[in-house]
XYZ file of C-alpha atoms in Angstrom:
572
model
C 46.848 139.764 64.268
C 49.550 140.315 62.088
C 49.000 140.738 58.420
C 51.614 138.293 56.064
C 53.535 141.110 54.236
C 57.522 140.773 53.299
C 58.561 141.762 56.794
C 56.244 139.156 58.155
C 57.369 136.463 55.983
C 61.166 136.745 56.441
C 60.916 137.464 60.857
C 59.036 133.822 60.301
C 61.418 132.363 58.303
C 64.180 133.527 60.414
C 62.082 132.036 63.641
C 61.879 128.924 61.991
C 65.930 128.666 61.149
C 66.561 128.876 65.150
C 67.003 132.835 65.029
C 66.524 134.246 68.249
C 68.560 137.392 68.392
C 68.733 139.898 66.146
C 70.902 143.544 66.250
C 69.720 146.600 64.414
C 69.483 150.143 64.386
C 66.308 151.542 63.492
C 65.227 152.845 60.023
C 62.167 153.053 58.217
C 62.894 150.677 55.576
C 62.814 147.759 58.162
C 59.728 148.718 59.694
C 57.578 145.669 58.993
C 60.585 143.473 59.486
C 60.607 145.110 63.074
C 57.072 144.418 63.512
C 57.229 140.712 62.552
C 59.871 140.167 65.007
C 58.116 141.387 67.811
C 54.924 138.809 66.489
C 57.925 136.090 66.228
C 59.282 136.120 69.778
C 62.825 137.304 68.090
C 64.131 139.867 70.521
C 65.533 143.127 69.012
C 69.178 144.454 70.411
C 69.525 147.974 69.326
C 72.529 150.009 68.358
C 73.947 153.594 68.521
C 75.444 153.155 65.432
C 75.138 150.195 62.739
C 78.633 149.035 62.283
C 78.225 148.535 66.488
C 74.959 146.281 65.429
C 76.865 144.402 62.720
C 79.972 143.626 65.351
C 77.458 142.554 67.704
C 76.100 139.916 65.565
C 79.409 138.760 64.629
C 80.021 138.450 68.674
C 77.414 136.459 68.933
C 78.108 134.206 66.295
C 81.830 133.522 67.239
C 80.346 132.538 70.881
C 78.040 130.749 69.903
C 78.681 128.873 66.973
C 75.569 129.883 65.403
C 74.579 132.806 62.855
C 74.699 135.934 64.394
C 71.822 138.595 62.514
C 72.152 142.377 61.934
C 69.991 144.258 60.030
C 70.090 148.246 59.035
C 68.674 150.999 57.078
C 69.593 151.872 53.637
C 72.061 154.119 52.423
C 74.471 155.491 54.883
C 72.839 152.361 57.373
C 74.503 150.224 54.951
C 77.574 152.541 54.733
C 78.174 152.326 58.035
C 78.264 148.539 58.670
C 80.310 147.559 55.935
C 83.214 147.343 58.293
C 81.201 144.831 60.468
C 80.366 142.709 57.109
C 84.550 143.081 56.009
C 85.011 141.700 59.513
C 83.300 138.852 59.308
C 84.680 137.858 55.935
C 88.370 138.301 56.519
C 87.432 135.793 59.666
C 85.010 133.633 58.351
C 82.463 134.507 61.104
C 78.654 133.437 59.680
C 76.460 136.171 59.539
C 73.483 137.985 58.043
C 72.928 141.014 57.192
C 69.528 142.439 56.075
C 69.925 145.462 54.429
C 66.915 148.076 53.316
C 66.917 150.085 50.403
C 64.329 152.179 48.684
C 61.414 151.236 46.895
C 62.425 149.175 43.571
C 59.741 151.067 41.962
C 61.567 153.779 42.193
C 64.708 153.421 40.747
C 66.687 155.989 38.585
C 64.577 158.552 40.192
C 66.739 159.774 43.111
C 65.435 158.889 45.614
C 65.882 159.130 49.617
C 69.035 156.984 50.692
C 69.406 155.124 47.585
C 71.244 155.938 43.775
C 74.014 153.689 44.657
C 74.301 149.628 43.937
C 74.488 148.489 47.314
C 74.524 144.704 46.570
C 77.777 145.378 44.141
C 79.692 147.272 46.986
C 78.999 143.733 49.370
C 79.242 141.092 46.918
C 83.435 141.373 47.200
C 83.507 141.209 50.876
C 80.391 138.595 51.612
C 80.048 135.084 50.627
C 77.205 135.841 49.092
C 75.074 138.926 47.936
C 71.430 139.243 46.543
C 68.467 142.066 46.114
C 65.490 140.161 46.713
C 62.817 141.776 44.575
C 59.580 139.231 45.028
C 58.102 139.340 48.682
C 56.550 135.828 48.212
C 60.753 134.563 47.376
C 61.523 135.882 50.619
C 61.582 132.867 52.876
C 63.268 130.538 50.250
C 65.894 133.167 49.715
C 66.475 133.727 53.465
C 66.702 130.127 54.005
C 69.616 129.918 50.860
C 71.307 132.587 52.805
C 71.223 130.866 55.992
C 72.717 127.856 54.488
C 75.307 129.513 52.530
C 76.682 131.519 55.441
C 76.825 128.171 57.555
C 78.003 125.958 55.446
C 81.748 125.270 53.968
C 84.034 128.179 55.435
C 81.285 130.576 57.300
C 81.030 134.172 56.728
C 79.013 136.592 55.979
C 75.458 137.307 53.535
C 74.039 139.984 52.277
C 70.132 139.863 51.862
C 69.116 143.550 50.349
C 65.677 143.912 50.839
C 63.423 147.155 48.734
C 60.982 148.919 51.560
C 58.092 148.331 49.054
C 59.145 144.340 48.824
C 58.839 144.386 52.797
C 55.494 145.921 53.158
C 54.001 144.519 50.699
C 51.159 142.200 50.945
C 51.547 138.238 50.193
C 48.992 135.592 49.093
C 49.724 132.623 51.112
C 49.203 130.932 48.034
C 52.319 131.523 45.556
C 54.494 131.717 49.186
C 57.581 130.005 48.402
C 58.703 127.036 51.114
C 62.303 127.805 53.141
C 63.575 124.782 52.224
C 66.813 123.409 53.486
C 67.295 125.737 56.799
C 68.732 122.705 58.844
C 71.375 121.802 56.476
C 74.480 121.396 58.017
C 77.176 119.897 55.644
C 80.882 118.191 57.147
C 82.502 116.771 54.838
C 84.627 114.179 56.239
C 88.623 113.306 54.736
C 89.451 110.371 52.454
C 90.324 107.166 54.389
C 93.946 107.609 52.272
C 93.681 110.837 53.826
C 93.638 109.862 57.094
C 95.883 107.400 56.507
C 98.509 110.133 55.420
C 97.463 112.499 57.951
C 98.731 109.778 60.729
C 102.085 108.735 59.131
C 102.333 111.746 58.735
C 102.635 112.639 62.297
C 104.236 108.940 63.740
C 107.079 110.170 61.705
C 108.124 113.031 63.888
C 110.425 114.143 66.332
C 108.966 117.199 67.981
C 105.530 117.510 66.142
C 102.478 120.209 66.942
C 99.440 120.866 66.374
C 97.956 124.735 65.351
C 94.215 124.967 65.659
C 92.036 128.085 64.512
C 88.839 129.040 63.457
C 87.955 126.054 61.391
C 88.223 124.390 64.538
C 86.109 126.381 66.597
C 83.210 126.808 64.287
C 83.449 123.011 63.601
C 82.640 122.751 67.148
C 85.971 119.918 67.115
C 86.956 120.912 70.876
C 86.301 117.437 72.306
C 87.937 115.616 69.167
C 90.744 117.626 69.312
C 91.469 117.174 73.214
C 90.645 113.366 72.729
C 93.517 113.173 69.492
C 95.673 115.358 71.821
C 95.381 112.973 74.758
C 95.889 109.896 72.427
C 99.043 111.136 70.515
C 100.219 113.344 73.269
C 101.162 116.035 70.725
C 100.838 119.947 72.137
C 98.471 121.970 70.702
C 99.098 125.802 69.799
C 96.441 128.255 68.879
C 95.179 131.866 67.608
C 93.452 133.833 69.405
C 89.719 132.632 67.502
C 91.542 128.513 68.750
C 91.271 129.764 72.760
C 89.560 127.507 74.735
C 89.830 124.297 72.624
C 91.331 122.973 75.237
C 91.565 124.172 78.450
C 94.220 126.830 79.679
C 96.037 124.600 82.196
C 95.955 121.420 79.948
C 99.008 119.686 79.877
C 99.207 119.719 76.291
C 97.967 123.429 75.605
C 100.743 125.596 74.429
C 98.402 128.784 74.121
C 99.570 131.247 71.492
C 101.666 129.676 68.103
C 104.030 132.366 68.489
C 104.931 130.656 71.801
C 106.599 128.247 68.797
C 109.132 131.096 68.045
C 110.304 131.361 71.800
C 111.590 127.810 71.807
C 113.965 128.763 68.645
C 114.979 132.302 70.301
C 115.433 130.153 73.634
C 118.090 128.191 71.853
C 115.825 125.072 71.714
C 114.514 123.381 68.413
C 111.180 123.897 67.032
C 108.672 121.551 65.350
C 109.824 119.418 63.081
C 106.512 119.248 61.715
C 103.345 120.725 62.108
C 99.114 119.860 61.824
C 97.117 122.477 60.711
C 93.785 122.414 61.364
C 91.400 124.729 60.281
C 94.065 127.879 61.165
C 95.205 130.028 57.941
C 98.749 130.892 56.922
C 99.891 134.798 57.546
C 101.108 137.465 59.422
C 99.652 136.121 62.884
C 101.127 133.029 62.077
C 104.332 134.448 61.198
C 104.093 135.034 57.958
C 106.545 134.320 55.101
C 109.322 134.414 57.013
C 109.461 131.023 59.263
C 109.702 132.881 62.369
C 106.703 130.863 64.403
C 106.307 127.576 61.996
C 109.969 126.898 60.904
C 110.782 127.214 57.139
C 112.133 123.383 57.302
C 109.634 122.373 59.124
C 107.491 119.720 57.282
C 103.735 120.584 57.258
C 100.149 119.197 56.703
C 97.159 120.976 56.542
C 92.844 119.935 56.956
C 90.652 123.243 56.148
C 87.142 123.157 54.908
C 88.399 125.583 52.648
C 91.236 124.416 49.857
C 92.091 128.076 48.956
C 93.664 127.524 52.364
C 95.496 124.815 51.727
C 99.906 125.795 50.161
C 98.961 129.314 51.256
C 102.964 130.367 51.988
C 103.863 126.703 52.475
C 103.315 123.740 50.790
C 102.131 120.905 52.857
C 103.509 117.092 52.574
C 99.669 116.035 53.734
C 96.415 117.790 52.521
C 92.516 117.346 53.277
C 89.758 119.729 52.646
C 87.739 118.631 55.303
C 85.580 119.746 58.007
C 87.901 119.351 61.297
C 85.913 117.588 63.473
C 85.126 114.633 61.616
C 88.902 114.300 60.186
C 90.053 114.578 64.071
C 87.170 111.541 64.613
C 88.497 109.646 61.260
C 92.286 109.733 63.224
C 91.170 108.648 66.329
C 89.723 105.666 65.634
C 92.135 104.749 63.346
C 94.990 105.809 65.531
C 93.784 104.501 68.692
C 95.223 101.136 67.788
C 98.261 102.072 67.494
C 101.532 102.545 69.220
C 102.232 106.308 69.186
C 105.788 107.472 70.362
C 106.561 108.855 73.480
C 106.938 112.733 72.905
C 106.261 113.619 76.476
C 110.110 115.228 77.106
C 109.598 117.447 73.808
C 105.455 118.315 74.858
C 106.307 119.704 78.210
C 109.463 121.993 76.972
C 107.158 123.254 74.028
C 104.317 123.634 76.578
C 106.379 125.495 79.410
C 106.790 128.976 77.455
C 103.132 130.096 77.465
C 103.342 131.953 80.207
C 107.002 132.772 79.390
C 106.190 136.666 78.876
C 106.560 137.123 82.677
C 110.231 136.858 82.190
C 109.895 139.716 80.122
C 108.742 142.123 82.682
C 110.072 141.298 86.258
C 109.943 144.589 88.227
C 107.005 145.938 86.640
C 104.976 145.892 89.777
C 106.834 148.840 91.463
C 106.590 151.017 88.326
C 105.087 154.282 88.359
C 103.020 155.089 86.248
C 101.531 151.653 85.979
C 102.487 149.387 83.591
C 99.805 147.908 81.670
C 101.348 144.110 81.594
C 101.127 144.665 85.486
C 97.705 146.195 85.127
C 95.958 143.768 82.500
C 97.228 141.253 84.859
C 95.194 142.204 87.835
C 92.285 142.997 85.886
C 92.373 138.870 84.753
C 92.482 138.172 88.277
C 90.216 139.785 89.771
C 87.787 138.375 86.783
C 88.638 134.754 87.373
C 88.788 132.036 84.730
C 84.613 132.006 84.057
C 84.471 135.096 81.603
C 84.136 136.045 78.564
C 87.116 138.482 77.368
C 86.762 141.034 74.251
C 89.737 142.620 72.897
C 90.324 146.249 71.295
C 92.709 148.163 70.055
C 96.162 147.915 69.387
C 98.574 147.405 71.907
C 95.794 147.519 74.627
C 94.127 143.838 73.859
C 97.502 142.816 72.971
C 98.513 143.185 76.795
C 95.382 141.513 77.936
C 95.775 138.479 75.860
C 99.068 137.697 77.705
C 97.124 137.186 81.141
C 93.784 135.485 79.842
C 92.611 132.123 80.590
C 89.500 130.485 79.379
C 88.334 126.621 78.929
C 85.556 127.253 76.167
C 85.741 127.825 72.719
C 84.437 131.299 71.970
C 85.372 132.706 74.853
C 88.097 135.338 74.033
C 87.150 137.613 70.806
C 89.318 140.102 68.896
C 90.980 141.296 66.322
C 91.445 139.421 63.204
C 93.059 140.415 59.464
C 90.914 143.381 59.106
C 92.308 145.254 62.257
C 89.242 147.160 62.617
C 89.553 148.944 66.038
C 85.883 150.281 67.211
C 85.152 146.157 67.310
C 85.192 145.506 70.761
C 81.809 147.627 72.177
C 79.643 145.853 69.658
C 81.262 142.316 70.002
C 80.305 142.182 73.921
C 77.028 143.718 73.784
C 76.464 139.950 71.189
C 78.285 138.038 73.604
C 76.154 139.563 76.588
C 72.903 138.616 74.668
C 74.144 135.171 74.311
C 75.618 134.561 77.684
C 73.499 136.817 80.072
C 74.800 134.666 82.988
C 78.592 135.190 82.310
C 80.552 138.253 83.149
C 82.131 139.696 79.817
C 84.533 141.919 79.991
C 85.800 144.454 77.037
C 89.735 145.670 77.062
C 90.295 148.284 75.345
C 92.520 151.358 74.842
C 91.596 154.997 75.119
C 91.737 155.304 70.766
C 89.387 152.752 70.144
C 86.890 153.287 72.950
C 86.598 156.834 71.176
C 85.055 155.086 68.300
C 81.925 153.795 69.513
C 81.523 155.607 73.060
C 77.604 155.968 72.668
C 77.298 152.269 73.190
C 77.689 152.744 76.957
C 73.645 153.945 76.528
C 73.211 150.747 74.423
C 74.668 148.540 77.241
C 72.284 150.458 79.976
C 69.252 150.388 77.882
C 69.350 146.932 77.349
C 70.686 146.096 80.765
C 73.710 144.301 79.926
C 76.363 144.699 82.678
C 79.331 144.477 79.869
C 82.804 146.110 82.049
C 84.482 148.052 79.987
C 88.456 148.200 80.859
C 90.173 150.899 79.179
C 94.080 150.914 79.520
C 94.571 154.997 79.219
C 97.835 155.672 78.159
C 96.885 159.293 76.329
C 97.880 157.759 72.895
C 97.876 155.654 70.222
C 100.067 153.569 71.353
C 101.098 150.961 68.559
C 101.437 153.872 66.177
C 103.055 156.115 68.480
C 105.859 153.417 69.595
C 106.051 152.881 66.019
C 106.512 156.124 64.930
C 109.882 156.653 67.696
C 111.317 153.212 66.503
C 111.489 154.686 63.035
C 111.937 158.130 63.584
C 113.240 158.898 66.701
C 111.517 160.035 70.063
C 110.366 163.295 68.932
C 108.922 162.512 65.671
C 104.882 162.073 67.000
C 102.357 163.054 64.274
C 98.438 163.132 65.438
C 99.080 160.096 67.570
C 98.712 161.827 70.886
C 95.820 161.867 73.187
C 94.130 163.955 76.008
C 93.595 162.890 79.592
C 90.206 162.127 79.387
C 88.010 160.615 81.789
C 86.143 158.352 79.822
C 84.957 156.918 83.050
C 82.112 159.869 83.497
C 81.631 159.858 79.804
C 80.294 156.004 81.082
C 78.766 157.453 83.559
C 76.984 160.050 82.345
C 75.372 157.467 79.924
C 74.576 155.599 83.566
C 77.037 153.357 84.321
C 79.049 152.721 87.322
C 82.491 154.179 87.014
C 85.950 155.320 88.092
C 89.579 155.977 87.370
C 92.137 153.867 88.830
C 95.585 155.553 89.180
C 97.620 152.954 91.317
C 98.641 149.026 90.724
C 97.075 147.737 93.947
C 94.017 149.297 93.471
C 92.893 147.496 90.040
C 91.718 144.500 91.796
C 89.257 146.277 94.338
C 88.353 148.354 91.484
C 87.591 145.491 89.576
C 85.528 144.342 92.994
C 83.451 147.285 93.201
C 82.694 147.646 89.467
C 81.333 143.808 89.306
C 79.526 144.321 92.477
C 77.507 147.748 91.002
C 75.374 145.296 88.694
C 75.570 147.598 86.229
C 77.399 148.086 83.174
C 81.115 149.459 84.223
C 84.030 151.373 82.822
C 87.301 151.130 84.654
C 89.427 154.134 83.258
C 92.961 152.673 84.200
C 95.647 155.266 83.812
C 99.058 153.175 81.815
C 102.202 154.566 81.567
C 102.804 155.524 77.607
C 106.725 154.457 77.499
C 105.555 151.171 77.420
C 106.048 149.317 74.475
C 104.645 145.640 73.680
C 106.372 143.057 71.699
C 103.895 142.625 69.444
C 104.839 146.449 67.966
C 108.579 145.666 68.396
C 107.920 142.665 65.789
C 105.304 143.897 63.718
C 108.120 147.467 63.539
C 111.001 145.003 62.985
C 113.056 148.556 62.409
C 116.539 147.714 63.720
C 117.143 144.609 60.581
C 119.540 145.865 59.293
C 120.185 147.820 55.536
C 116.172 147.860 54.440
C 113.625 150.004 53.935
C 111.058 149.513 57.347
C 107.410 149.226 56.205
C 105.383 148.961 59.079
C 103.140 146.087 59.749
C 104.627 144.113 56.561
C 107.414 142.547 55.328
C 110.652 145.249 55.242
C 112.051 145.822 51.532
C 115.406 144.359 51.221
C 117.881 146.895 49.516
C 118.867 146.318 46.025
């Protein structure tokens, strides 16, 4: 039987909130949490490394929809999944973290893996932060974490928890309830709101909608398809809004910078624009009215109002959950005689797949090309997957070829950048979808970062295929470097030709190098059909350069000082 200690009470309380998963690396402060999940039925996924542990839960949250749990060791655990708990933050992914720490007893006495506040180094980057210091506390304070990182805009909490406040013993009797672990606020928009929200729209020309996160974590797919259908107004995304509605939807425009293409294309953009739940900045274009046009007229619904005249300054504003303001317009718009903006729907619909103008020819190149190559690989994978993006210009190629129908079924990278995400973020997606095929692009920089998480994958059995597009660099900073300094001016951004496919297999899974275009797809074949976990080394040729660094570069504007990534300085 298992004895009701600190470690006890919170793997119950975290039972009892729906928890089923939880990622982790080992570490003796956790050890009678580890024990109480094993007497809870919650199934431990463990890491090579803990910021691979944290990304994993915040996979599994963004497929899910539900909290995704990591918990690590103190002291350089901690350390070394900040980056996961920064992650989830900048993209509003909910998540726990339970975090060990040496005995409170022992404070101010140096002692192993502690000396440093480790609740003041999360508290900037976590919704919330707290050092629980009463075992008998524990399940009301887990359940107050649960329901912070839910509710309003997710993201993540920290729960630090002293070794000597896990093991310690409890009387049942002074155990303190976890009250409110079903709570589930949505806050629904003003019936003036709505109102406004709808003239808002009837008054258009060329109108759009731009969906994000708040969308997808307000689980709003079917309301948005259903206002989308009723209006007939196209719907553009990020890359956290894939799936909303399905890829070949007459209405889906895929990516919001397809927006900028109808401008560039000599065509006229929005005139005005619905933002729901998707935040103002560079992926959106920034300050400088590239994507959503600086005229355009636009209204915005986010859970969160810090959102809300970030960059622009909307006509229409509601800080509301999506879902039920999309439910509040439909049936109050579904009386109503919306105008017919079928001609401008297709022609702002017709450029997603516009990037195969781009790069007619590709096919007979030599080396590959890695639009060509990130194309077969979606191919061969079909539309039922689940993609994961790394790196720089590596998930950037992928994302022009993938398709999915589902919200949460493409993950990447979000404001932090963090490359290293992508191992982690399928091995959470493979827990929650054993059934589906996920699949992990990446280049050959940021599969460097967390290698060792090929032995995670074959421990736990989770056939995760790895693609790597190898092009013996880093290839956004070393395109970047020759647009601002000329073709010989490379500094530490080269790369060997390594076979990272028996690095994979040396760890046991089933790989191989693929050298030629028409032999991705069988590659792809074989790998799927080896049932086990799989890296695909796919030699790319390195001349290649994506848009995406062209833009993000921007080094040929003119008489200004290039900063890359960020706005250029104008000269004075």
């Amino acid at each position: 039987m298992s004895r009701l200690d600190g470690g006890e009470l919170l793997a119950r309380t975290l039972a009892k909130g729906g928890v089923k998963e939880v990622f982790a690396l080992h570490g003796g402060h956790l050890e009678a949490f580890l024990q109480g999940c094993v007497h809870n039925n919650i199934r431990l996924t463990d890491t090579r490394h803990e910021a691979a542990a944290g990304h994993a839960a915040d996979g599994y949250a963004r497929v899910t929809g539900e909290i995704g749990v990591c918990t690590v060791t103190a002291g350089p655990g901690f350390a070394n999944v900040i980056p996961a708990i920064v992650n989830a933050y900048l993209d509003g992914v909910p998540t726990l973290f339970l975090i060990g720490a040496p005995p409170l007893r022992e404070a101010e006495t140096n002692p192993l893996q502690g000396g440093f506040d480790q609740i003041a180094m999360a508290a900037p980057v976590a919704k919330w932060a707290h050092r629980i210091t009463n075992a008998e506390r524990i399940p009301d304070l887990t359940a107050q974490a649960i329901r912070i990182a839910r509710n309003g805009r997710p993201g993540p909490v920290v729960l630090e928890l002293p070794i000597d406040i896990l093991h310690m013993p409890v009387d049942p009797k002074i155990v303190a309830a976890p009250t409110g672990l079903d709570v589930r606020t949505h806050p629904a928009p003003s019936a003036d709101e709505v109102t406004a929200l709808i003239q808002f729209l009837r008054k258009a020309e060329r109108p759009a909608i731009f969906a994000g996160g708040g969308s997808r974590f307000a689980n709003a797919a079917k309301e948005l398809r259903q206002f989308a259908e009723l209006t007939g107004i196209p719907v553009f995304v990020n890359s956290r809004g894939y799936g909303l509605l399905p890829n070949d939807h007459r209405l889906f425009g895929k990516d919001v910078s397809n927006l900028a293409a109808l401008g560039m294309m000599g065509g006229e953009g929005p005139d005005a624009v619905l933002i729901l739940g998707a935040r103002l900045g560079l992926f959106a274009g920034g300050r400088g009215g590239k994507i959503i046009p600086a005229n355009a007229r636009i209204a915005q619904v986010d859970i969160d109002a810090g959102e809300i005249g970030r960059l622009m300054s909307p006509e229409v504003a509601a800080s509301a959950d999506v879902a039920e303001t999309l439910r509040a317009m439909i049936d109050e718009g579904a009386h109503l005689n919306w105008p017919n903006w079928s001609t401008w729907a297709a022609k702002a619909v017709s450029l997603k797949n516009g990037h195969a103008m781009l790069f007619g020819g590709v096919d007979e190149q030599t080396p590959m090309h890695p639009y060509a190559a990130a194309r077969e690989v979606m191919k061969a994978l079909g539309r039922d997957k689940i993609c994961v993006l790394d790196g720089g210009e590596a998930g950037a190629w992928a994302q022009m070829h993938v398709e999915v129908d589902e919200p949460g079924r493409l993950l990447g990278h979000g404001y932090l950048g963090c490359l290293g995400i992508g191992p982690g973020m399928a091995i959470g997606a493979q827990r929650a979808f054993p059934d589906k095929r996920v699949v992990l692009v990446t280049g050959d920089g940021a599969v460097g970062f967390h290698i060792q998480e090929f032995d995670t994958m074959v421990r736990h059995g989770l056939p995760v295929l790895t693609i790597i597009l190898n092009n013996r660099a880093w290839g956004m900073s070393i395109h970047g470097q020759e647009a601002m300094y000329g073709r010989n001016a490379h500094v530490i951004t080269e790369l060997a030709d390594t076979n990272y496919h028996t690095v994979a297999q040396a760890f046991g899974c089933y790989g191989e190098r693929v050298d030629r275009l028409q032999d991705v797809g069988t590659a792809v074949e074989r790998a799927l059909a080896s049932g086990k976990p799989a890296c695909l080394n796919i030699m790319v040729d390195r001349e290649a350069v994506h848009p995406i660094t062209t833009m993000l570069m921007d080094a040929g504007e003119g008489n200004k000082t290039v900063i890359p990534y960020y706005e250029n300085i104008a000269a004075q």
